[in-house]
Coordinates of C-alpha atoms and ligand atoms in Angstrom, one line a residue:
M1 CA -183.9 -63.4 65.4
N2 CA -185.8 -60.9 63.4
P3 CA -186.2 -62.5 59.9
L4 CA -185.9 -59.1 58.4
T5 CA -182.3 -59.0 59.4
T6 CA -181.3 -61.9 57.3
E7 CA -183.2 -60.9 54.2
L8 CA -180.9 -60.4 51.3
M9 CA -180.9 -58.0 48.5
R10 CA -180.7 -59.7 45.1
D11 CA -177.2 -58.5 44.6
Q12 CA -176.1 -59.9 48.0
V13 CA -177.1 -63.5 47.2
A14 CA -173.9 -64.5 45.4
A15 CA -171.7 -63.4 48.3
A16 CA -174.0 -65.2 50.7
V17 CA -173.8 -68.5 48.8
E18 CA -170.0 -68.2 48.4
E19 CA -169.6 -67.5 52.1
A20 CA -171.9 -70.5 53.1
V21 CA -170.0 -72.9 50.8
A22 CA -166.7 -71.7 52.2
R23 CA -167.6 -72.1 55.9
T24 CA -170.0 -75.1 56.0
P25 CA -168.2 -78.1 57.4
I26 CA -168.3 -81.2 55.3
S27 CA -169.1 -84.9 56.1
D28 CA -166.9 -86.7 53.7
I29 CA -168.9 -89.8 52.9
H30 CA -166.2 -91.9 51.1
T31 CA -162.5 -91.9 51.6
H32 CA -159.7 -94.4 51.9
L33 CA -158.4 -92.8 55.1
Y34 CA -158.1 -94.5 58.5
D35 CA -158.7 -93.8 62.1
P36 CA -155.3 -93.2 63.6
A37 CA -155.7 -96.5 65.5
F38 CA -154.8 -98.2 62.3
G39 CA -151.3 -96.9 62.4
K40 CA -149.5 -97.2 59.1
L41 CA -152.7 -97.7 57.1
L42 CA -153.3 -94.0 57.4
L43 CA -151.1 -92.5 54.6
W44 CA -149.9 -88.9 54.8
G45 CA -147.0 -86.7 53.8
I46 CA -145.3 -85.6 50.6
D47 CA -144.0 -89.0 49.4
E48 CA -147.5 -90.5 49.7
L49 CA -148.9 -87.4 47.9
L50 CA -146.4 -87.9 45.0
T51 CA -146.9 -91.6 44.7
Y52 CA -150.7 -91.4 44.7
H53 CA -151.9 -93.8 41.8
Y54 CA -153.4 -90.8 39.9
L55 CA -149.8 -89.4 39.6
V56 CA -148.2 -92.7 38.9
A57 CA -150.4 -93.1 35.9
E58 CA -149.7 -89.5 34.6
S59 CA -145.9 -89.8 35.3
F60 CA -145.6 -92.9 32.9
R61 CA -146.7 -90.6 30.1
Y62 CA -143.2 -89.2 30.5
I63 CA -141.1 -91.7 32.3
D64 CA -139.2 -94.0 29.9
M65 CA -138.5 -97.0 32.2
P66 CA -139.9 -100.5 32.4
F67 CA -142.9 -100.6 34.8
A68 CA -141.3 -103.5 36.7
N69 CA -138.1 -101.4 37.5
F70 CA -140.2 -98.6 38.9
W71 CA -142.1 -100.9 41.3
E72 CA -138.9 -102.4 42.6
L73 CA -137.7 -98.9 43.8
P74 CA -138.3 -97.7 47.3
K75 CA -141.2 -95.3 47.7
A76 CA -139.0 -92.3 48.2
R77 CA -137.2 -93.0 45.0
Q78 CA -140.6 -93.4 43.1
A79 CA -141.7 -90.1 44.5
E80 CA -138.4 -88.5 43.2
L81 CA -139.0 -89.8 39.7
I82 CA -142.6 -88.6 39.7
W83 CA -141.5 -85.2 41.1
D84 CA -139.0 -84.8 38.4
A85 CA -141.3 -86.0 35.5
L86 CA -144.4 -84.1 36.5
F87 CA -143.2 -81.0 38.4
I88 CA -139.6 -80.3 37.2
K89 CA -139.4 -81.4 33.6
N90 CA -143.0 -80.3 32.9
S91 CA -145.3 -77.8 34.5
P92 CA -147.7 -79.5 37.0
I93 CA -150.9 -78.3 35.4
S94 CA -152.9 -81.5 35.5
E95 CA -155.7 -81.7 38.3
S96 CA -153.7 -84.3 40.3
C97 CA -150.5 -82.3 40.2
R98 CA -152.2 -79.0 41.0
G99 CA -153.8 -80.8 43.9
V100 CA -150.3 -81.5 45.5
L101 CA -149.5 -77.8 45.1
T102 CA -152.8 -76.5 46.5
T103 CA -152.3 -78.8 49.6
L104 CA -148.7 -77.5 50.0
N105 CA -149.8 -73.9 49.6
L106 CA -152.6 -74.1 52.1
L107 CA -150.3 -75.8 54.6
G108 CA -148.0 -72.9 54.2
V109 CA -145.1 -74.9 52.6
D110 CA -142.8 -72.8 50.3
V111 CA -142.5 -74.6 47.0
R112 CA -140.9 -71.8 45.0
K113 CA -137.4 -73.4 45.1
R114 CA -138.9 -76.7 43.8
D115 CA -136.8 -78.5 46.4
L116 CA -138.3 -81.8 47.3
N117 CA -136.0 -82.4 50.2
S118 CA -136.9 -79.2 51.9
I119 CA -140.6 -80.0 51.5
R120 CA -139.9 -83.5 53.1
K121 CA -138.2 -81.8 56.0
W122 CA -141.3 -79.6 56.7
F123 CA -143.3 -82.8 57.1
T124 CA -141.0 -84.5 59.5
E125 CA -141.9 -81.8 62.2
W126 CA -145.5 -83.2 62.5
D127 CA -146.9 -86.0 64.5
V128 CA -150.0 -87.7 63.0
E129 CA -152.6 -86.7 65.6
D130 CA -151.8 -83.0 65.1
Y131 CA -151.6 -83.5 61.4
I132 CA -155.1 -85.0 61.1
T133 CA -156.5 -82.0 63.0
R134 CA -154.7 -79.6 60.9
S135 CA -155.7 -81.3 57.6
M136 CA -159.4 -81.5 58.7
E137 CA -159.4 -77.8 59.8
L138 CA -157.8 -76.7 56.5
A139 CA -160.3 -78.9 54.5
H140 CA -163.1 -77.8 56.8
V141 CA -164.2 -81.5 57.1
R142 CA -166.1 -82.5 60.2
S143 CA -166.2 -86.2 59.6
I144 CA -164.5 -88.8 57.5
C145 CA -166.0 -92.1 56.4
M146 CA -163.3 -94.8 55.9
T147 CA -163.4 -97.8 53.6
N148 CA -163.0 -100.8 55.9
S149 CA -162.4 -104.3 54.6
P150 CA -162.6 -107.4 56.8
F151 CA -160.6 -109.1 54.1
D152 CA -157.5 -106.9 54.7
E153 CA -155.3 -108.8 57.1
M154 CA -153.7 -105.7 58.6
E155 CA -157.0 -104.0 59.2
R156 CA -158.8 -107.0 60.4
S157 CA -156.6 -107.6 63.3
V158 CA -157.1 -104.1 64.6
W159 CA -160.8 -104.5 64.5
E160 CA -160.5 -107.8 66.2
K161 CA -158.5 -106.4 69.0
G162 CA -160.8 -103.5 69.4
F163 CA -159.8 -99.9 69.9
P164 CA -161.3 -96.6 71.2
R165 CA -162.9 -95.0 68.1
D166 CA -161.9 -91.6 67.0
S167 CA -165.4 -89.9 66.7
R168 CA -164.3 -88.0 63.5
F169 CA -164.0 -91.3 61.6
T170 CA -166.9 -93.4 60.6
A171 CA -166.9 -96.8 58.9
G172 CA -167.9 -98.2 55.6
L173 CA -168.0 -102.0 55.4
R174 CA -166.3 -102.9 52.1
I175 CA -167.0 -106.4 50.8
D176 CA -165.6 -106.6 47.3
P177 CA -163.9 -110.1 47.6
L178 CA -167.2 -111.6 48.9
L179 CA -169.1 -110.5 45.8
L180 CA -166.5 -110.4 43.2
S181 CA -164.5 -113.5 43.9
W182 CA -166.7 -116.0 45.8
Q183 CA -164.7 -118.9 44.4
S184 CA -161.6 -117.8 46.3
T185 CA -163.5 -116.1 49.3
W186 CA -165.7 -118.8 50.6
G187 CA -162.8 -120.9 51.9
Q188 CA -161.6 -117.9 53.8
L189 CA -165.0 -117.5 55.4
L190 CA -165.0 -121.2 56.3
H191 CA -161.5 -120.7 57.8
W192 CA -162.9 -117.9 60.0
G193 CA -165.6 -120.2 61.3
Y194 CA -168.5 -119.6 59.1
K195 CA -170.0 -122.8 57.8
V196 CA -170.3 -121.9 54.2
S197 CA -169.9 -124.2 51.1
E198 CA -169.0 -123.2 47.6
E199 CA -172.6 -123.7 46.6
L200 CA -174.9 -120.8 47.6
T201 CA -177.3 -123.0 49.6
A202 CA -179.7 -121.6 52.1
H203 CA -177.4 -122.6 54.9
T204 CA -174.5 -120.8 53.3
I205 CA -176.5 -117.7 52.7
S206 CA -177.4 -117.6 56.4
E207 CA -173.8 -118.0 57.3
V208 CA -172.8 -115.2 55.0
R209 CA -175.4 -113.1 56.7
R210 CA -174.0 -114.0 60.1
F211 CA -170.5 -112.8 58.7
L212 CA -172.0 -109.5 57.6
G213 CA -173.9 -109.1 61.0
D214 CA -170.7 -109.8 63.0
W215 CA -168.8 -107.2 61.0
T216 CA -171.6 -104.7 61.1
E217 CA -171.8 -105.0 64.8
R218 CA -168.0 -104.6 65.1
M219 CA -167.6 -101.6 62.8
N220 CA -170.9 -99.9 63.1
P221 CA -170.6 -98.9 59.4
R222 CA -172.7 -96.2 57.7
F223 CA -173.3 -98.6 54.8
V224 CA -172.1 -101.7 53.0
M225 CA -170.2 -101.1 49.9
V226 CA -168.8 -102.6 46.8
S227 CA -167.0 -101.3 43.7
L228 CA -168.2 -103.1 40.5
A229 CA -166.9 -103.6 37.1
D230 CA -168.6 -102.1 34.1
D231 CA -170.3 -105.3 33.1
F232 CA -172.3 -105.5 36.4
E233 CA -175.7 -107.0 35.8
F234 CA -178.7 -107.5 38.1
P235 CA -180.6 -109.7 38.4
A236 CA -178.3 -112.5 37.1
Q237 CA -177.5 -116.1 37.8
N238 CA -173.9 -115.4 38.8
E239 CA -172.7 -115.5 42.4
C240 CA -172.4 -111.8 42.7
A241 CA -176.0 -111.1 41.9
Q242 CA -177.2 -114.1 43.9
L243 CA -175.3 -112.9 47.0
I244 CA -176.6 -109.3 46.6
E245 CA -180.2 -110.5 46.4
K246 CA -180.1 -113.1 49.0
A247 CA -177.5 -111.8 51.6
I248 CA -176.6 -108.2 51.1
V249 CA -180.1 -106.7 50.5
P250 CA -181.7 -108.6 53.4
H251 CA -178.8 -107.6 55.6
C252 CA -179.0 -103.9 54.7
R253 CA -182.8 -104.0 55.3
E254 CA -182.3 -105.7 58.7
F255 CA -179.7 -103.2 59.9
G256 CA -181.4 -100.2 58.2
I257 CA -178.2 -99.2 56.3
P258 CA -177.8 -98.4 52.7
F259 CA -175.9 -100.6 50.2
A260 CA -173.4 -98.6 48.2
L261 CA -172.7 -99.6 44.7
M262 CA -169.8 -98.0 42.7
P263 CA -169.9 -99.5 39.2
G264 CA -167.9 -98.6 36.2
V265 CA -164.3 -99.8 36.9
R266 CA -162.6 -101.7 34.1
R267 CA -160.2 -103.5 36.2
Q268 CA -156.5 -103.8 35.3
A269 CA -156.7 -102.3 31.7
N270 CA -153.0 -102.2 32.1
P271 CA -151.8 -104.6 34.9
E272 CA -148.3 -103.3 34.8
L273 CA -149.5 -100.1 36.4
K274 CA -150.9 -102.0 39.4
L275 CA -153.2 -99.8 41.4
A276 CA -152.9 -97.2 38.7
G277 CA -153.9 -99.6 36.0
D278 CA -157.7 -99.6 36.3
S279 CA -159.7 -97.8 33.7
V280 CA -163.3 -96.7 33.0
G281 CA -166.4 -98.4 31.3
R282 CA -170.0 -97.5 30.7
V283 CA -172.4 -99.4 32.8
D284 CA -175.9 -100.7 31.9
L285 CA -177.7 -98.8 34.7
S286 CA -180.8 -101.1 34.4
A287 CA -178.9 -103.1 37.0
V288 CA -179.3 -100.3 39.5
Q289 CA -182.8 -99.6 38.4
N290 CA -183.8 -103.3 38.9
L291 CA -182.3 -103.3 42.4
C292 CA -184.2 -100.1 43.3
A293 CA -187.5 -101.4 41.8
M294 CA -187.3 -104.9 43.2
F295 CA -186.3 -103.8 46.8
S296 CA -188.1 -100.6 47.3
D297 CA -187.7 -100.9 51.1
T298 CA -183.9 -101.1 50.8
K299 CA -181.7 -98.0 50.4
F300 CA -179.1 -97.7 47.6
I301 CA -176.4 -95.2 47.2
T302 CA -174.5 -94.9 43.9
T303 CA -171.8 -93.1 42.1
V304 CA -170.7 -94.2 38.6
L305 CA -167.4 -93.7 37.1
S306 CA -168.4 -93.0 33.5
L307 CA -169.4 -89.5 32.4
E308 CA -171.7 -91.1 29.9
N309 CA -173.8 -92.6 32.8
Q310 CA -174.4 -89.4 34.8
H311 CA -177.5 -88.2 33.1
E312 CA -179.2 -91.7 33.3
L313 CA -178.2 -91.9 37.0
C314 CA -179.8 -88.5 37.7
V315 CA -183.0 -89.6 36.0
L316 CA -183.0 -92.9 38.0
A317 CA -182.8 -90.9 41.3
R318 CA -185.9 -89.0 40.2
K319 CA -187.8 -92.3 39.9
F320 CA -186.5 -94.0 43.1
R321 CA -186.6 -92.3 46.5
N322 CA -184.5 -95.3 47.7
L323 CA -181.6 -94.2 45.6
H324 CA -179.2 -91.5 46.7
I325 CA -176.4 -90.4 44.3
F326 CA -173.2 -89.0 45.3
G327 CA -169.7 -87.7 44.3
C328 CA -167.7 -87.1 41.1
W329 CA -165.4 -90.2 41.4
W330 CA -161.8 -90.7 40.3
F331 CA -161.5 -89.8 36.6
L332 CA -164.5 -87.5 37.1
N333 CA -162.9 -85.4 39.9
N334 CA -161.8 -82.7 37.5
P335 CA -163.1 -79.2 37.7
S336 CA -164.8 -79.2 34.2
L337 CA -166.6 -82.5 34.9
V338 CA -167.5 -81.7 38.5
D339 CA -169.0 -78.4 37.2
E340 CA -171.1 -80.2 34.5
I341 CA -172.2 -83.1 36.7
T342 CA -173.1 -80.8 39.6
R343 CA -175.1 -78.4 37.4
M344 CA -177.1 -81.4 35.9
R345 CA -177.8 -82.9 39.3
V346 CA -179.0 -79.5 40.8
E347 CA -181.3 -79.1 37.7
L348 CA -182.7 -82.5 38.0
L349 CA -182.7 -83.3 41.8
G350 CA -182.6 -79.9 43.6
L351 CA -180.7 -80.5 46.9
S352 CA -181.5 -84.2 47.3
F353 CA -178.0 -85.6 46.5
T354 CA -174.4 -85.4 47.7
P355 CA -172.3 -83.4 45.2
Q356 CA -168.9 -84.7 46.2
H357 CA -166.8 -87.1 48.3
S358 CA -163.0 -86.8 48.4
D359 CA -162.0 -90.4 47.8
A360 CA -158.7 -89.2 49.6
R361 CA -156.2 -92.1 49.9
V362 CA -153.7 -89.7 51.6
L363 CA -154.9 -87.6 54.5
D364 CA -153.4 -84.3 53.1
Q365 CA -155.5 -84.8 49.9
L366 CA -158.5 -83.8 51.9
I367 CA -157.2 -80.3 51.7
Y368 CA -157.0 -79.9 48.0
K369 CA -159.9 -82.1 47.0
W370 CA -162.3 -80.1 49.1
H371 CA -160.7 -76.8 48.2
H372 CA -161.1 -77.5 44.5
S373 CA -164.5 -79.0 44.8
R374 CA -165.8 -76.1 46.9
Q375 CA -164.7 -73.7 44.2
V376 CA -166.7 -75.5 41.6
I377 CA -169.7 -76.1 43.7
S378 CA -169.8 -72.5 44.7
R379 CA -169.7 -71.3 41.2
V380 CA -172.5 -73.6 40.1
L381 CA -174.7 -72.6 43.1
V382 CA -174.0 -68.8 42.7
E383 CA -175.5 -69.2 39.2
K384 CA -178.4 -71.3 40.4
Y385 CA -179.4 -69.0 43.3
G386 CA -178.9 -66.0 41.0
D387 CA -181.5 -67.6 38.5
L388 CA -183.8 -68.1 41.5
A389 CA -183.5 -64.6 42.7
A390 CA -184.3 -63.4 39.2
T391 CA -187.7 -64.9 39.6
G392 CA -188.4 -62.6 42.6
W393 CA -187.8 -65.4 45.1
I394 CA -184.8 -64.1 47.1
P395 CA -183.5 -66.8 49.4
T396 CA -182.6 -65.7 53.0
R397 CA -179.2 -66.3 54.6
E398 CA -180.8 -69.2 56.7
E399 CA -182.3 -70.8 53.7
I400 CA -178.9 -70.8 51.9
D401 CA -177.2 -72.2 55.0
R402 CA -179.7 -75.0 55.4
D403 CA -179.3 -75.9 51.7
I404 CA -175.6 -76.0 51.7
Q405 CA -175.6 -78.2 54.9
K406 CA -177.8 -80.6 53.0
L407 CA -175.3 -80.8 50.1
F408 CA -172.4 -81.3 52.4
G409 CA -173.7 -84.2 54.3
G410 CA -177.3 -83.4 55.6
A411 CA -179.0 -84.9 52.6
F412 CA -177.1 -88.1 53.0
D413 CA -177.9 -88.2 56.7
D414 CA -181.6 -87.6 56.0
F415 CA -181.5 -90.4 53.4
C416 CA -179.9 -92.8 55.9
A417 CA -182.6 -91.9 58.3
L418 CA -185.5 -92.8 55.9
Q419 CA -187.7 -95.7 57.0
L420 CA -189.1 -96.4 53.6
R421 CA -192.2 -97.9 54.9
Ligands
LIG501 ZN1 -162.9 -95.0 46.7

C-alpha cells in the first residue's frame, strides 16, 4: 500500500483514533467467565446481572431488611428486590446500574416499560452458545481469560474429566487457598496424593511444585494468579511469602508464565454482605518492588485495588521490565477513575501496559464493561494523539492501529513472550 494514502491530516487524527478504538478486537485478560463446558458456572441473563455483587452492595444502601433474610431468598426474588430498589424507586445512575442498562440497550431489549418480567422473557429465547457469540460480538472481544481454581470442586471435576476447549476461552490458574490458607489447604493437597506436610520442608515444596505443574499442564494457563489482602508483605517469614519464593516463582520461571498479583482487598469488611462484603485497602508496594528486584528473570503482572497506589505502581513499572500492569479493578472501574488512571499510565508508560480487563462475572457484562471502557480510553487517546500531532508528528492510520492493538492485548502478549535473559 502506498504509505501516502494512509497519511492523516492533523484534524483527522481524532476520528482515526476513535475508529481504531471502536473496531479493534479485545483480548480480555481477566474475567470470572467460563468455557461453556463448565455448564452452570458460566453465569448469564438478567437475574445474574441484577444480583451481581456490585449491585447487591448498592441495593443495601436502600433496602431495609436483615441481610440474612435477603440471602435466604431465591435468586429471582433477590433480583426483584434489587430491581425495585435501584431501578424503580431510584434512578439507576450509578456505574453498575448504568451497566445493566447499557447491556440491555445494546442487546436491543426494550426497557422503557421498566418491566422486569418482559426483560426476563427476552432472555429465555436464547441458548448459551449463541448468547456467548452474540455477547462477544457486541463487546468486540476476541478472547476471554477465565479464572480457574483447582480448589473449586465443581470446576475441578470438569478439568479432571477433560473436555474439548473452546478456543475463545483461555485459562488463568488461581491459587488463593494455597497461598492464603496453607493451614487448611495442605491437608487437601495430601488428600489429592501430594506428599506434603504442614511444615514447608524441601519435600513439601517440591510436592507443591508437582501440584502446580500438574494443573499447569491440565489447564495451559496464561498465568498463575492470586488476589491478596492489603497487608501483603514480601519477603516475609509467613507461609504465603515462603510459598511464593520457593514454589510459585520457580514454577512460573520453569513454565515461562507470569505470576499475577492482585493486592488491595480488605476481605469481609462486612461479612453479612458475603461476596459483596469485601472492601479496599492501600498496599505497601515495596512487596511488589522486592519481588521484581529479587527475581528479575520472572514475570509479574499486577493490578491494585486502591486509587492511592496507582501512581506508585506506574513508577514501579518504569523501573522493572519484568512487571506488566493492567486494568482498573472493581471499585476503580468507574469512568472518572478509568480516565484518570489511563491518562497517568499513558503519560508514564506509553503503550507498554494493558489499560483494562473486564473482570466480568456474568457473560453479558462484557458488553457494558467494554462499551464504557472504550469510551473513556478513546477520549484519553484522542487527547494524547492530538498533543502528539501538535508537535508536527502526525501518526499514520497504521501506527494508530498498531498502538491500539497493543493496548487491547498485544502489549500483554509481547510481555508474556519476553525471555528476560
Ligand atoms: Zn477478578
